[in-house]
Amino acid sequence: ACPVAPSSRSSQEVWESFSQCFTPAVKEVVEFAKSIPGFQSLEQHDQVMLLKSGTFQVLMVRFCSLFDPKERTVTFLNGQTYSLASLRALGMGCLLDAMFDFSEKLGQLGLEPDEMALFMAVVLVSADRSGIVEVAAVEQLQENLIKALRSLMSHRRPDDSTLFPKLLLRLPDLRTLNIQHSDKLLAFRID
Amino acid sequence: PKTHRVMTLADHISHIITQDFARNQ
């Protein structure tokens, strides 16, 4: 639920409320990560590193459901719908364009909620490895999660062997989104 | 008084994660 400002509020206030909306969303990703079987048996340092490099990408997957690529609108959890044009005024134009494209491609795969959740777990443990201490343990967890996702999807759609590879092709898209945007968007933190 | 700090979203995310793990130590 991230209400974007009515015109009466300054852009700083808009950014403040947007940044504050991010905090609960990030905390939810941390709780989600802790629920991934095997994640908490990783070194705590590695858990933190994966979260730091993967949370933005997981959020991008989660936010996809807010985007309507056909109508080019975003509907926040509080029900407020905004057109791409009105959101562009906040200066997030290029991220929004990228998000619309990404959510269109992901949406076309028609994943079930449990497949989407398993995909987000794969996204998190596939995040950047720099700074990871026990790479082998992370790689093993990633392999297990990919195996689980593949068997869930092939069990459900035995005659469609293209869907899983198409899904994995979204991982590089997410990495690009992360590289292009997570260190550009500014946030305000109030201490 | 409220002090505002401007940072990248990546740093904002890192800060929240660090705080969460520190709190659950």
Short mmCIF file of C-alpha atoms in Angstrom, two decimals:
data_model
loop_
_atom_site.label_atom_id
_atom_site.label_comp_id
_atom_site.label_asym_id
_atom_site.label_seq_id
_atom_site.Cartn_x
_atom_site.Cartn_y
_atom_site.Cartn_z
CA ALA A 1 0.00 0.00 0.00
CA CYS A 2 2.07 2.83 -1.24
CA PRO A 3 -0.05 5.89 -1.93
CA VAL A 4 1.63 8.28 -4.32
CA ALA A 5 1.14 11.92 -3.40
CA PRO A 6 -1.76 14.04 -4.55
CA SER A 7 -0.36 17.07 -6.32
CA SER A 8 -0.50 19.12 -3.14
CA ARG A 9 2.54 17.42 -1.63
CA SER A 10 6.14 18.34 -2.48
CA SER A 11 8.26 15.84 -4.33
CA GLN A 12 10.39 15.43 -1.20
CA GLU A 13 7.30 14.38 0.73
CA VAL A 14 6.45 12.00 -2.08
CA TRP A 15 9.89 10.46 -1.89
CA GLU A 16 9.67 10.31 1.88
CA SER A 17 6.41 8.38 1.76
CA PHE A 18 7.74 6.16 -1.04
CA SER A 19 10.88 5.37 0.96
CA GLN A 20 8.83 4.64 4.05
CA CYS A 21 6.67 2.27 2.00
CA PHE A 22 9.82 0.41 1.05
CA THR A 23 10.78 -0.46 4.62
CA PRO A 24 7.91 -2.93 5.28
CA ALA A 25 8.34 -4.39 1.79
CA VAL A 26 12.04 -5.07 2.49
CA LYS A 27 11.24 -6.56 5.87
CA GLU A 28 8.77 -8.91 4.20
CA VAL A 29 11.50 -10.12 1.86
CA VAL A 30 13.75 -10.79 4.87
CA GLU A 31 10.98 -12.85 6.51
CA PHE A 32 10.34 -14.63 3.21
CA ALA A 33 14.05 -15.48 2.94
CA LYS A 34 14.08 -16.95 6.44
CA SER A 35 11.20 -19.23 5.43
CA ILE A 36 13.14 -20.70 2.47
CA PRO A 37 14.16 -24.25 3.48
CA GLY A 38 17.92 -24.23 3.97
CA PHE A 39 18.39 -20.46 3.87
CA GLN A 40 18.92 -20.10 7.61
CA SER A 41 21.48 -22.90 7.62
CA LEU A 42 23.72 -20.70 5.48
CA GLU A 43 26.39 -18.61 7.23
CA GLN A 44 24.62 -15.54 8.65
CA HIS A 45 27.08 -13.33 6.78
CA ASP A 46 26.04 -15.00 3.53
CA GLN A 47 22.34 -14.65 4.36
CA VAL A 48 22.87 -10.88 4.78
CA MET A 49 24.93 -10.62 1.57
CA LEU A 50 22.32 -12.48 -0.50
CA LEU A 51 19.57 -10.29 0.90
CA LYS A 52 21.52 -7.11 0.22
CA SER A 53 22.16 -8.06 -3.38
CA GLY A 54 18.87 -9.88 -4.06
CA THR A 55 16.10 -7.98 -2.24
CA PHE A 56 15.56 -5.35 -4.95
CA GLN A 57 15.18 -8.11 -7.54
CA VAL A 58 12.70 -10.03 -5.36
CA LEU A 59 10.73 -6.80 -4.86
CA MET A 60 10.64 -6.28 -8.63
CA VAL A 61 9.02 -9.72 -9.00
CA ARG A 62 6.59 -8.99 -6.18
CA PHE A 63 5.65 -5.59 -7.62
CA CYS A 64 4.83 -7.16 -11.00
CA SER A 65 1.32 -7.93 -9.80
CA LEU A 66 0.74 -4.17 -9.34
CA PHE A 67 1.54 -3.45 -13.00
CA ASP A 68 -1.06 -3.73 -15.78
CA PRO A 69 1.02 -3.81 -18.98
CA LYS A 70 -2.07 -3.51 -21.24
CA GLU A 71 -3.52 -0.44 -19.52
CA ARG A 72 -0.07 0.95 -18.60
CA THR A 73 -1.25 1.55 -15.04
CA VAL A 74 0.00 0.68 -11.56
CA THR A 75 -2.50 -0.17 -8.83
CA PHE A 76 -1.14 0.06 -5.29
CA LEU A 77 -2.40 -2.23 -2.54
CA ASN A 78 -4.67 0.53 -1.24
CA GLY A 79 -6.56 0.35 -4.54
CA GLN A 80 -5.23 3.64 -5.95
CA THR A 81 -4.46 3.31 -9.66
CA TYR A 82 -1.96 5.57 -11.40
CA SER A 83 -1.23 5.94 -15.07
CA LEU A 84 2.34 5.64 -16.28
CA ALA A 85 2.23 9.34 -17.25
CA SER A 86 1.35 10.51 -13.74
CA LEU A 87 4.10 8.36 -12.23
CA ARG A 88 6.62 9.65 -14.76
CA ALA A 89 6.26 13.04 -13.06
CA LEU A 90 8.10 11.46 -10.11
CA GLY A 91 11.11 10.90 -12.31
CA MET A 92 10.90 7.11 -12.23
CA GLY A 93 10.15 6.95 -15.95
CA CYS A 94 12.88 4.59 -17.11
CA LEU A 95 12.46 2.21 -14.20
CA LEU A 96 8.71 2.12 -14.83
CA ASP A 97 9.17 1.36 -18.52
CA ALA A 98 11.53 -1.47 -17.63
CA MET A 99 9.07 -2.73 -15.01
CA PHE A 100 6.17 -2.74 -17.48
CA ASP A 101 8.24 -4.76 -19.96
CA PHE A 102 9.44 -7.16 -17.28
CA SER A 103 5.98 -7.69 -15.76
CA GLU A 104 4.52 -8.27 -19.24
CA LYS A 105 7.06 -11.01 -19.99
CA LEU A 106 6.69 -12.61 -16.55
CA GLY A 107 2.90 -12.35 -16.69
CA GLN A 108 2.77 -14.14 -20.03
CA LEU A 109 4.20 -17.26 -18.36
CA GLY A 110 1.05 -17.56 -16.24
CA LEU A 111 2.75 -18.87 -13.11
CA GLU A 112 0.76 -20.12 -10.14
CA PRO A 113 1.36 -18.35 -6.79
CA ASP A 114 3.47 -21.24 -5.43
CA GLU A 115 5.59 -21.28 -8.59
CA MET A 116 6.06 -17.51 -8.28
CA ALA A 117 7.14 -17.91 -4.63
CA LEU A 118 9.64 -20.63 -5.56
CA PHE A 119 10.90 -18.44 -8.40
CA MET A 120 11.48 -15.59 -5.91
CA ALA A 121 13.48 -17.99 -3.72
CA VAL A 122 15.58 -18.87 -6.78
CA VAL A 123 15.99 -15.15 -7.55
CA LEU A 124 17.26 -14.49 -4.04
CA VAL A 125 19.85 -17.29 -3.90
CA SER A 126 20.95 -16.52 -7.47
CA ALA A 127 21.90 -12.99 -6.46
CA ASP A 128 25.42 -11.61 -6.83
CA ARG A 129 28.02 -13.85 -5.15
CA SER A 130 30.65 -11.18 -4.39
CA GLY A 131 31.26 -11.21 -0.64
CA ILE A 132 29.80 -14.70 -0.18
CA VAL A 133 32.00 -16.82 2.12
CA GLU A 134 30.59 -20.32 1.58
CA VAL A 135 29.87 -20.23 -2.16
CA ALA A 136 29.43 -24.01 -2.37
CA ALA A 137 26.63 -23.98 0.22
CA VAL A 138 24.82 -21.19 -1.63
CA GLU A 139 25.27 -22.96 -4.98
CA GLN A 140 23.86 -26.17 -3.47
CA LEU A 141 20.81 -24.33 -2.12
CA GLN A 142 20.31 -22.64 -5.49
CA GLU A 143 20.49 -26.03 -7.26
CA ASN A 144 17.96 -27.56 -4.87
CA LEU A 145 15.53 -24.68 -5.37
CA ILE A 146 15.88 -24.75 -9.16
CA LYS A 147 15.30 -28.53 -9.13
CA ALA A 148 12.17 -28.07 -6.98
CA LEU A 149 10.87 -25.32 -9.30
CA ARG A 150 11.56 -27.38 -12.42
CA SER A 151 9.79 -30.47 -11.06
CA LEU A 152 6.79 -28.43 -9.83
CA MET A 153 6.37 -26.80 -13.23
CA SER A 154 6.95 -29.93 -15.34
CA HIS A 155 4.62 -31.92 -13.09
CA ARG A 156 1.91 -29.33 -13.63
CA ARG A 157 2.52 -28.85 -17.36
CA PRO A 158 4.08 -32.10 -18.63
CA ASP A 159 3.59 -31.12 -22.28
CA ASP A 160 5.23 -27.67 -22.04
CA SER A 161 9.00 -28.02 -21.75
CA THR A 162 9.65 -24.42 -22.89
CA LEU A 163 8.09 -22.65 -19.92
CA PHE A 164 10.86 -23.40 -17.38
CA PRO A 165 13.72 -22.17 -19.59
CA LYS A 166 11.67 -19.05 -20.40
CA LEU A 167 11.30 -18.41 -16.69
CA LEU A 168 15.03 -18.75 -16.04
CA LEU A 169 15.61 -16.22 -18.81
CA ARG A 170 13.98 -13.65 -16.55
CA LEU A 171 16.90 -13.86 -14.13
CA PRO A 172 19.27 -11.81 -16.31
CA ASP A 173 16.46 -9.27 -16.84
CA LEU A 174 16.19 -8.87 -13.09
CA ARG A 175 19.94 -8.48 -12.73
CA THR A 176 19.84 -5.70 -15.35
CA LEU A 177 16.95 -4.00 -13.56
CA ASN A 178 18.95 -4.22 -10.36
CA ILE A 179 22.15 -2.82 -11.86
CA GLN A 180 20.38 -0.04 -13.72
CA HIS A 181 18.08 1.14 -10.96
CA SER A 182 18.82 0.09 -7.40
CA ASP A 183 21.76 2.44 -7.08
CA LYS A 184 20.07 5.28 -8.94
CA LEU A 185 16.78 5.60 -7.11
CA LEU A 186 17.17 7.79 -4.10
CA ALA A 187 15.55 7.21 -0.79
CA PHE A 188 15.10 9.43 2.20
CA ARG A 189 15.72 7.98 5.61
CA ILE A 190 14.47 9.80 8.66
CA ASP A 191 16.53 9.24 11.81
CA PRO B 1 14.09 17.33 14.96
CA LYS B 2 13.78 14.90 12.03
CA THR B 3 17.06 14.54 10.14
CA HIS B 4 16.80 13.44 6.51
CA ARG B 5 19.50 11.45 4.85
CA VAL B 6 19.52 10.91 1.10
CA MET B 7 20.95 7.60 -0.06
CA THR B 8 20.55 5.12 -2.87
CA LEU B 9 17.73 2.63 -2.67
CA ALA B 10 20.35 -0.12 -2.49
CA ASP B 11 21.85 1.49 0.62
CA HIS B 12 18.38 1.99 2.10
CA ILE B 13 17.66 -1.73 1.58
CA SER B 14 21.05 -2.71 3.05
CA HIS B 15 20.40 -0.57 6.11
CA ILE B 16 17.03 -2.23 6.79
CA ILE B 17 18.53 -5.72 6.40
CA THR B 18 21.50 -4.96 8.66
CA GLN B 19 19.13 -3.56 11.30
CA ASP B 20 16.88 -6.63 11.08
CA PHE B 21 19.73 -9.11 11.57
CA ALA B 22 21.30 -7.01 14.35
CA ARG B 23 17.96 -6.94 16.18
CA ASN B 24 17.60 -10.73 15.92
CA GLN B 25 21.12 -11.47 17.16
#
